[in-house]
CSV table of N, CA and C in Angstrom, one decimal:
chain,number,residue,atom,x,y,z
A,1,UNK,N,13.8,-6.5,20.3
A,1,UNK,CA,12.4,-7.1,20.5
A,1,UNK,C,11.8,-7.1,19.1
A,2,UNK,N,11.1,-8.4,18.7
A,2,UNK,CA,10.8,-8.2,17.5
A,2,UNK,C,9.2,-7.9,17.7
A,3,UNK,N,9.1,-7.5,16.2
A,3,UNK,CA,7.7,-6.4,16.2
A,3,UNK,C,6.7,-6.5,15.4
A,4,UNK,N,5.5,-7.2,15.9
A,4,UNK,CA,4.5,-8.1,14.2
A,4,UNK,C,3.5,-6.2,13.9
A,5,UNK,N,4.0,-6.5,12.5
A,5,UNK,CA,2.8,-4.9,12.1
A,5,UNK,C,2.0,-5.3,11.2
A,6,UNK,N,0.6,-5.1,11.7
A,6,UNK,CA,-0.4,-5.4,10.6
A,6,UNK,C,-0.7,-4.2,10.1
A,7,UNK,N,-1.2,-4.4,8.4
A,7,UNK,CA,-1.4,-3.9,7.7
A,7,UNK,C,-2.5,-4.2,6.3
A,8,UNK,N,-3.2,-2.9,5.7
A,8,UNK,CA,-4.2,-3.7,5.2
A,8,UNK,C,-5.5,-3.5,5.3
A,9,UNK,N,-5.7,-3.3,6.6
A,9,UNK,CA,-7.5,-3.3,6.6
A,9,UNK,C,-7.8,-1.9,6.4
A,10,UNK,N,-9.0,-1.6,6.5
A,10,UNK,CA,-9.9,-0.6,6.2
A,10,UNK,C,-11.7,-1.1,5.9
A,11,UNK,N,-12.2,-0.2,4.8
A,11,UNK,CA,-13.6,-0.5,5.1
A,11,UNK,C,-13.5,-1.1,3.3
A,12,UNK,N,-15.1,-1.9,4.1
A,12,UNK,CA,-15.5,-2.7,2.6
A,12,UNK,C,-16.9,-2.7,2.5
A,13,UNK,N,-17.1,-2.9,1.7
A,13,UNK,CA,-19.3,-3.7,1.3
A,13,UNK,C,-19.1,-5.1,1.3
A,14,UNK,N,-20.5,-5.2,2.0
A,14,UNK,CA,-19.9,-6.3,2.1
A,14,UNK,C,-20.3,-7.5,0.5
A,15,UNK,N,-19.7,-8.9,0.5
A,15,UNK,CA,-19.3,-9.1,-0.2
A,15,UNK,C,-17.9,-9.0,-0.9
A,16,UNK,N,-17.2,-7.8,-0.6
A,16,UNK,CA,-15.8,-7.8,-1.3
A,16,UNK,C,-14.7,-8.2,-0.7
A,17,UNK,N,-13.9,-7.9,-1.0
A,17,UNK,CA,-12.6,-8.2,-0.6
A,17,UNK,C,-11.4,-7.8,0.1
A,18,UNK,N,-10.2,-8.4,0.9
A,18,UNK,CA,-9.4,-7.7,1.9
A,18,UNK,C,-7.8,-8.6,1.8
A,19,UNK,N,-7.0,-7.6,1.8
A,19,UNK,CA,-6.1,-8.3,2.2
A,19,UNK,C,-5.7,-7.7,3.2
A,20,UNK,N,-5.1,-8.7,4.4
A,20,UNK,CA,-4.2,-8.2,5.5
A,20,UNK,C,-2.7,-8.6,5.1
A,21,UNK,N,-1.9,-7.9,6.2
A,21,UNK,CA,-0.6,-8.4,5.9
A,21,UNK,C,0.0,-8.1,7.3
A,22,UNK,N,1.2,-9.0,8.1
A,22,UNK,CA,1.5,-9.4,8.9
A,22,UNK,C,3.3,-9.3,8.9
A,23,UNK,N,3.5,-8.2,9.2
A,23,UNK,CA,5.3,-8.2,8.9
A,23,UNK,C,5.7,-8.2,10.1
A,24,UNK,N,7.0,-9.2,10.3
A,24,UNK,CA,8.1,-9.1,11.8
A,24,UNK,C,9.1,-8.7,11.2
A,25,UNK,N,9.3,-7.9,12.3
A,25,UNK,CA,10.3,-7.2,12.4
A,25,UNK,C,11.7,-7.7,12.0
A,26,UNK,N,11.5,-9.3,12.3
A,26,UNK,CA,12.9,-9.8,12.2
A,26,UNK,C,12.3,-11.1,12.8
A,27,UNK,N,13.5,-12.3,12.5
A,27,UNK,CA,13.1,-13.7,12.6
A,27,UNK,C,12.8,-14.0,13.5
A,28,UNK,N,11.7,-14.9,14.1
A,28,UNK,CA,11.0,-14.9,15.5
A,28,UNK,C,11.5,-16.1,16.0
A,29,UNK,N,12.2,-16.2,17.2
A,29,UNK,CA,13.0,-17.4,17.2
A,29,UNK,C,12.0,-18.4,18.2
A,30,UNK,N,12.0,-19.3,17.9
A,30,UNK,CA,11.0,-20.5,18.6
A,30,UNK,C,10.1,-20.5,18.5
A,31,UNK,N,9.2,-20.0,17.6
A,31,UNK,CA,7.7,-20.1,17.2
A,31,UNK,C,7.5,-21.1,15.6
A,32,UNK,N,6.8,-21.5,15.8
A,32,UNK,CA,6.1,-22.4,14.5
A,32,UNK,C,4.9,-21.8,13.9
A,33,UNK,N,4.5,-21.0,14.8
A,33,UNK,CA,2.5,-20.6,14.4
A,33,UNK,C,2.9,-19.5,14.0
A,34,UNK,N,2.2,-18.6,13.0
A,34,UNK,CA,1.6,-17.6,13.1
A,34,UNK,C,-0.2,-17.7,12.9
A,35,UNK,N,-0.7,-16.9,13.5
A,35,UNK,CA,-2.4,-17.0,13.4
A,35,UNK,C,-2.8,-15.2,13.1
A,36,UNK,N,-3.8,-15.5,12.8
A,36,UNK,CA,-5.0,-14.3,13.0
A,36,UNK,C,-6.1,-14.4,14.0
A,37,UNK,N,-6.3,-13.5,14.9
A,37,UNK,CA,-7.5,-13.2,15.8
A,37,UNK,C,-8.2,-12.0,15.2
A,38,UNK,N,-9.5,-12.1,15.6
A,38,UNK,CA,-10.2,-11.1,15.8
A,38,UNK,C,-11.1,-10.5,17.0
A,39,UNK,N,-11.2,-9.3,17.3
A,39,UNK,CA,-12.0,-8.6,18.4
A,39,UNK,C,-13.0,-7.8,18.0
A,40,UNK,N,-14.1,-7.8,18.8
A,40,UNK,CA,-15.0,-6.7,18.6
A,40,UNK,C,-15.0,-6.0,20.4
A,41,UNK,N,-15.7,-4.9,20.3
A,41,UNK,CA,-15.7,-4.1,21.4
A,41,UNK,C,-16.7,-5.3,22.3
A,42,UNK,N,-16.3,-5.5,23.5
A,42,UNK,CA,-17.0,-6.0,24.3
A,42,UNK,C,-16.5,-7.7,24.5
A,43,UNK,N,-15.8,-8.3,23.2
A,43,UNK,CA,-16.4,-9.5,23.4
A,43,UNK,C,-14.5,-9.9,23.4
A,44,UNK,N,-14.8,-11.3,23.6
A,44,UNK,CA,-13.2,-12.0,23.4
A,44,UNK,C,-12.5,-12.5,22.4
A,45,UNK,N,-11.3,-12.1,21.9
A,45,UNK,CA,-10.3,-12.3,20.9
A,45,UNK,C,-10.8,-13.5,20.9
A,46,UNK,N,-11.2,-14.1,19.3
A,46,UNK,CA,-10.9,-15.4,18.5
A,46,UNK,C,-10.3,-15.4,17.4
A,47,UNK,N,-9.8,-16.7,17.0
A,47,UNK,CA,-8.8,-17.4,16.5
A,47,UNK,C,-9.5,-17.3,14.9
A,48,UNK,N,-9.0,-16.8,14.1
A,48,UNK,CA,-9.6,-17.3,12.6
A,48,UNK,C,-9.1,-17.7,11.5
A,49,UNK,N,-7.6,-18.0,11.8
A,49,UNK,CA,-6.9,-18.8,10.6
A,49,UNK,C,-5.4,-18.9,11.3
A,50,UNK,N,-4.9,-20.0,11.4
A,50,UNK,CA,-3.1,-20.0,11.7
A,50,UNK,C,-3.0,-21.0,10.6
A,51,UNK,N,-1.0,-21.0,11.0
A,51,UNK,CA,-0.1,-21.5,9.4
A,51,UNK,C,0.8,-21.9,10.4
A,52,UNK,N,1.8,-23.3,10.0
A,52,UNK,CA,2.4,-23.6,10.9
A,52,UNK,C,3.4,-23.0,9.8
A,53,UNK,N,4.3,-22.4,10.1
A,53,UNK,CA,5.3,-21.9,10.0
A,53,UNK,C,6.5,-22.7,8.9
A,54,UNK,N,6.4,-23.5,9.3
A,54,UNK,CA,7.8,-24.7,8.7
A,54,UNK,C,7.1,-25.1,8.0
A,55,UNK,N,6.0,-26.3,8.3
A,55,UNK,CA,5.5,-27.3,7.0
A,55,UNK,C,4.1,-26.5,6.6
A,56,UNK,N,3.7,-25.6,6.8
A,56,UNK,CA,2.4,-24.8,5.7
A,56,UNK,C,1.5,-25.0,6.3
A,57,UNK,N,0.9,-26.1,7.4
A,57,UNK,CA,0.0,-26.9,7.7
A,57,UNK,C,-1.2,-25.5,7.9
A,58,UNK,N,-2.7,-25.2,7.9
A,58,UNK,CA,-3.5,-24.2,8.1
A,58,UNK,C,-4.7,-24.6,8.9
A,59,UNK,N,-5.4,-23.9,9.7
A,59,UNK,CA,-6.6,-24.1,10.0
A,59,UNK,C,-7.7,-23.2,10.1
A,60,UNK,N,-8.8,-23.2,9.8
A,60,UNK,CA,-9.3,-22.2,9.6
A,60,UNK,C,-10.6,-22.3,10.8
A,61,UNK,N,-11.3,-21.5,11.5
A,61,UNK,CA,-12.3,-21.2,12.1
A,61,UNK,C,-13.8,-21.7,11.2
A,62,UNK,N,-14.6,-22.4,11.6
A,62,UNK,CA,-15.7,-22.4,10.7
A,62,UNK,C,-16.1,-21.1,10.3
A,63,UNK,N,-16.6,-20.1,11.1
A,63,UNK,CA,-17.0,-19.1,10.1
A,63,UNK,C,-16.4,-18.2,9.0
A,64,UNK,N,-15.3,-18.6,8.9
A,64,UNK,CA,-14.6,-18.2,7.4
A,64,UNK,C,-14.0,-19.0,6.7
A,65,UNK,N,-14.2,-20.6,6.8
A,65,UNK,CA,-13.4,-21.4,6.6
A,65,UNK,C,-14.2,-21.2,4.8
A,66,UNK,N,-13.3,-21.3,3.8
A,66,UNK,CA,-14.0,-21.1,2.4
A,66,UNK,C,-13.8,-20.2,2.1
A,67,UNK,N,-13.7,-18.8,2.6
A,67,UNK,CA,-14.3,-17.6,2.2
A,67,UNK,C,-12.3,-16.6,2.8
A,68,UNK,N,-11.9,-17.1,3.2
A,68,UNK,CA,-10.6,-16.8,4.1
A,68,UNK,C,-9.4,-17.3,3.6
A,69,UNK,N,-8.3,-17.0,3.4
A,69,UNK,CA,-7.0,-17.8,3.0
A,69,UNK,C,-5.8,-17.6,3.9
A,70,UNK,N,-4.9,-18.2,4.7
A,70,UNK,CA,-3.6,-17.7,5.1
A,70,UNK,C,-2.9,-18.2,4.7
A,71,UNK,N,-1.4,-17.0,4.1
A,71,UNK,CA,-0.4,-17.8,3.5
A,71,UNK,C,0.5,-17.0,3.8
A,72,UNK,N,2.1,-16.9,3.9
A,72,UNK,CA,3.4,-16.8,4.3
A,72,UNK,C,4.2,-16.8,3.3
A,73,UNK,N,5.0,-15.6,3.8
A,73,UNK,CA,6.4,-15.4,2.6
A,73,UNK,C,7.1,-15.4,3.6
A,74,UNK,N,8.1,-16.4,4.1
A,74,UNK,CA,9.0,-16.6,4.7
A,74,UNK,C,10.2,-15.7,4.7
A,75,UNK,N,10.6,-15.5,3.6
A,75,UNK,CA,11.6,-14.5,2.8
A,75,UNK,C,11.5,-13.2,3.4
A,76,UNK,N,10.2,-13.0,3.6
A,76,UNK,CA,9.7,-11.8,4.0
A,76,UNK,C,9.6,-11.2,5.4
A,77,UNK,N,9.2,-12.4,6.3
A,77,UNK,CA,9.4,-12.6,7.3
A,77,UNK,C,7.5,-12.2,7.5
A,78,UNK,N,6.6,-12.4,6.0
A,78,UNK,CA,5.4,-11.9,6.4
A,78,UNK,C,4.3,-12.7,6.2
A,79,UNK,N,3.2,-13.0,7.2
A,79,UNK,CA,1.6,-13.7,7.0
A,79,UNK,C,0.8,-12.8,6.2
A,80,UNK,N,-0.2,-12.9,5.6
A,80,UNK,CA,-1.4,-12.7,4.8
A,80,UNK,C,-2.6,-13.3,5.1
A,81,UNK,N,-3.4,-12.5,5.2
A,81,UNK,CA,-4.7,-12.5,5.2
A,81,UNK,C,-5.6,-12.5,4.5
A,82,UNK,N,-6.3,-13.7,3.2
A,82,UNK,CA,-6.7,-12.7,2.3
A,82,UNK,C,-8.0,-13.2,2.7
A,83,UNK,N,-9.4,-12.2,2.7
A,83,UNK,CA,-10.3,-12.3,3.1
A,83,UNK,C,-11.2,-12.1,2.1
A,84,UNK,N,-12.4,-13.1,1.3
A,84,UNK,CA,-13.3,-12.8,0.4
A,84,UNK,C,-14.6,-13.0,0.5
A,85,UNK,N,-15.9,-12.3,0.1
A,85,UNK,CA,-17.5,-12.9,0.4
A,85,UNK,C,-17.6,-12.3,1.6
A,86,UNK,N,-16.9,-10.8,2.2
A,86,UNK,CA,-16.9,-10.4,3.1
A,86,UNK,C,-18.4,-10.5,4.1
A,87,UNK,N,-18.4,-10.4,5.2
A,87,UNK,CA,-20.1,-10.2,5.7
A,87,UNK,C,-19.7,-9.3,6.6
A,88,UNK,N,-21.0,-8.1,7.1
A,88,UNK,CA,-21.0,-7.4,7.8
A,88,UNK,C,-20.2,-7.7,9.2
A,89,UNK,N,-20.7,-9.0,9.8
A,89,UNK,CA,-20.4,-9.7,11.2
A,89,UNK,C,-18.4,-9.7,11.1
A,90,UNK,N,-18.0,-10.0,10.0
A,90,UNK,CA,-16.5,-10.3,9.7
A,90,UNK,C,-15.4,-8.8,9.9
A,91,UNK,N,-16.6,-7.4,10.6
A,91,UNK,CA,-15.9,-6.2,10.7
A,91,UNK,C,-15.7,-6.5,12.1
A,92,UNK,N,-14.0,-6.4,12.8
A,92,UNK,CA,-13.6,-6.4,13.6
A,92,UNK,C,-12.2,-6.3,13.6
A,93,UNK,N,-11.7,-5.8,14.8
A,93,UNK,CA,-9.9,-5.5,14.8
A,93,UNK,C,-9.2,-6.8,14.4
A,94,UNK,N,-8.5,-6.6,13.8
A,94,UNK,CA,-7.9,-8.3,12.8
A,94,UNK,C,-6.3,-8.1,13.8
A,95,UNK,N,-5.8,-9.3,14.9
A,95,UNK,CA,-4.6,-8.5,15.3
A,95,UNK,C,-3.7,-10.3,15.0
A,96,UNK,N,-2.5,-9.9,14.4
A,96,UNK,CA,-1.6,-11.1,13.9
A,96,UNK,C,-0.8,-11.5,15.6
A,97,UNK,N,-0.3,-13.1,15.3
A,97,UNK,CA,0.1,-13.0,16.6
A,97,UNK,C,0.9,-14.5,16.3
A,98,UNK,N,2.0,-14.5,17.0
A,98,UNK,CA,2.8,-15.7,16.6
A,98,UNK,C,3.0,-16.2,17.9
A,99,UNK,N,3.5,-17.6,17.5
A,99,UNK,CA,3.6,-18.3,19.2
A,99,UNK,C,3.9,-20.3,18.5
A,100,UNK,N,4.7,-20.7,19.5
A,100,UNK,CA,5.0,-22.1,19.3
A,100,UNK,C,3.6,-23.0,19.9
A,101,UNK,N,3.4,-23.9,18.8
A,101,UNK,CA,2.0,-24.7,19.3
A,101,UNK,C,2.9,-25.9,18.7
A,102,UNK,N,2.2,-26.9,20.5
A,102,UNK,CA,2.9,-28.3,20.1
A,102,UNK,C,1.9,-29.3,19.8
A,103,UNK,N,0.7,-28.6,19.4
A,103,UNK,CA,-0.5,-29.9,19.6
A,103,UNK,C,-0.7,-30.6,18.0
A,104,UNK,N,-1.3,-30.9,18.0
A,104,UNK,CA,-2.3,-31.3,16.4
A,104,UNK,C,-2.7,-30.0,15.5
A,105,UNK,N,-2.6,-30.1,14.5
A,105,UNK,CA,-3.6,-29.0,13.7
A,105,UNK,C,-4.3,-29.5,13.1
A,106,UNK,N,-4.9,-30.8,13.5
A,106,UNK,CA,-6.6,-30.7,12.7
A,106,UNK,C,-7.6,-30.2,14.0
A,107,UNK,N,-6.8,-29.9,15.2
A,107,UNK,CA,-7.3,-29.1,16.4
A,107,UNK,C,-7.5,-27.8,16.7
A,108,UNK,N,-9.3,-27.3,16.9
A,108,UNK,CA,-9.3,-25.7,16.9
A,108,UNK,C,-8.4,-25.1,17.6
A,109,UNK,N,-7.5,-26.1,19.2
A,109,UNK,CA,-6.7,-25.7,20.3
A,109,UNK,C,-5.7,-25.1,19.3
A,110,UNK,N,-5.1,-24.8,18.1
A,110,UNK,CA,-4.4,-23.9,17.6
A,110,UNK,C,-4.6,-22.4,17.4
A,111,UNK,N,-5.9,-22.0,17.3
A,111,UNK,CA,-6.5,-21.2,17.5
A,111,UNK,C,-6.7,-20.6,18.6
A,112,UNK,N,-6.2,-21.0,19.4
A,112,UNK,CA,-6.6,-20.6,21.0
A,112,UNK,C,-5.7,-19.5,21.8
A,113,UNK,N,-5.9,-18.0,21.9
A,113,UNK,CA,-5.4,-17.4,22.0
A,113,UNK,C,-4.2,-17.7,23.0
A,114,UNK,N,-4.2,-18.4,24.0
A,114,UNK,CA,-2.7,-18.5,24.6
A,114,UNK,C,-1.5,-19.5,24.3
A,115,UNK,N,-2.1,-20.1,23.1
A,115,UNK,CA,-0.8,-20.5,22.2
A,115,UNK,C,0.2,-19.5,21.8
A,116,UNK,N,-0.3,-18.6,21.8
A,116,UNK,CA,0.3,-17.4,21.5
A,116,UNK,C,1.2,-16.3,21.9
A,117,UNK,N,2.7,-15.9,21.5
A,117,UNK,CA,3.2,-15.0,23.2
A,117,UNK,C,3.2,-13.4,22.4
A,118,UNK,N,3.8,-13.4,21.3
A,118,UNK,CA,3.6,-12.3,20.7
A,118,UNK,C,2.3,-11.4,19.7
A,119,UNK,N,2.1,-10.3,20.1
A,119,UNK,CA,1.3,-10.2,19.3
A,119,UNK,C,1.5,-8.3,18.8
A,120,UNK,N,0.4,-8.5,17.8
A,120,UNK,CA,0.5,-7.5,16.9
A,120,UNK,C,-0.2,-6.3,17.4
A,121,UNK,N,-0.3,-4.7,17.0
A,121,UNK,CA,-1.5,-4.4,17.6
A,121,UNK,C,-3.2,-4.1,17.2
A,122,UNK,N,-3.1,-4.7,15.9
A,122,UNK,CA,-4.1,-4.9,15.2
A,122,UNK,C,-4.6,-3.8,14.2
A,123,UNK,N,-5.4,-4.5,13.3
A,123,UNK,CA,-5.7,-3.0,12.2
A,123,UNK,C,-7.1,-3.1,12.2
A,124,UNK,N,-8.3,-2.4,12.2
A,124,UNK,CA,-9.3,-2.1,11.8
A,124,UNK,C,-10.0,-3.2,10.4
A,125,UNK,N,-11.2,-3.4,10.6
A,125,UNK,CA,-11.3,-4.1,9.4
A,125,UNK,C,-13.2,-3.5,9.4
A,126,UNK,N,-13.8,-3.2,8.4
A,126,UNK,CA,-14.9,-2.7,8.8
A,126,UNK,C,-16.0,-2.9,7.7
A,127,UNK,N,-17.1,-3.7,7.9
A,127,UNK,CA,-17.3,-4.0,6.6
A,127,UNK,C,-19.2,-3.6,6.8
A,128,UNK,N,-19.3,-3.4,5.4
A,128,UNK,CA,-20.7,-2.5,5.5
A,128,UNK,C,-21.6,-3.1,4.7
A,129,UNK,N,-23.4,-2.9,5.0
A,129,UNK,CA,-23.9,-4.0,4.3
A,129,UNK,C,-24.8,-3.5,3.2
């Protein structure tokens, strides 16, 4: 069974900076996406940046679109997170998650948590003002 492990977060001020990082275990067979979600206590997993896998293609969520980057080392079998201009609101469980998406990507539906089949169990991200 393969196994996404994030890694990476911890605490920031806000304003600064974060990298996440996203390793599998081993090659994920029939997925194209990898994405990032985030949770806070109480509310529902959203979508804040996916990468299609093969052709690079990315999308980002308005509220970090500019300030957020995803990118992939294939080689590696790993996603990245790089997160900058942190804001307090941006502290939440950051959890990686891969999954085959057959739609459009200039579509938020890529973002949409049940595109999704595997997922990570998330790291902490916690940012202070």
């Amino acid at each position: 069974q393969v196994k996404l492990v994030e890694s990476g977060g911890g605490s920031v001020q806000a304003g600064g900076s974060l990298r996440l990082s996203c390793s599998a275990s081993g090659d994920i067979p029939d997925t194209n996406a990898m994405a990032w979600f985030r949770q806070t206590p109480g509310n529902d997993r959203k979508g804040v940046a996916a990468i299609h896998t093969h052709h690079g293609y990315t999308y980002y969520a308005n509220s970090v679109k500019g300030r957020f980057t995803i990118s992939q080392d294939n080689a590696k079998n790993t996603v990245y997170l790089e997160m900058s201009s942190l804001k307090p609101e941006d502290g939440a469980l950051y959890v990686c998650a891969a999954g085959t998406y057959a739609g459009r990507w200039d579509s938020e539906n890529v973002l949409e948590f049940y595109e999704y089949s595997l997922w990570g169990q998330g790291i902490p991200v916690t940012v202070s003002s």
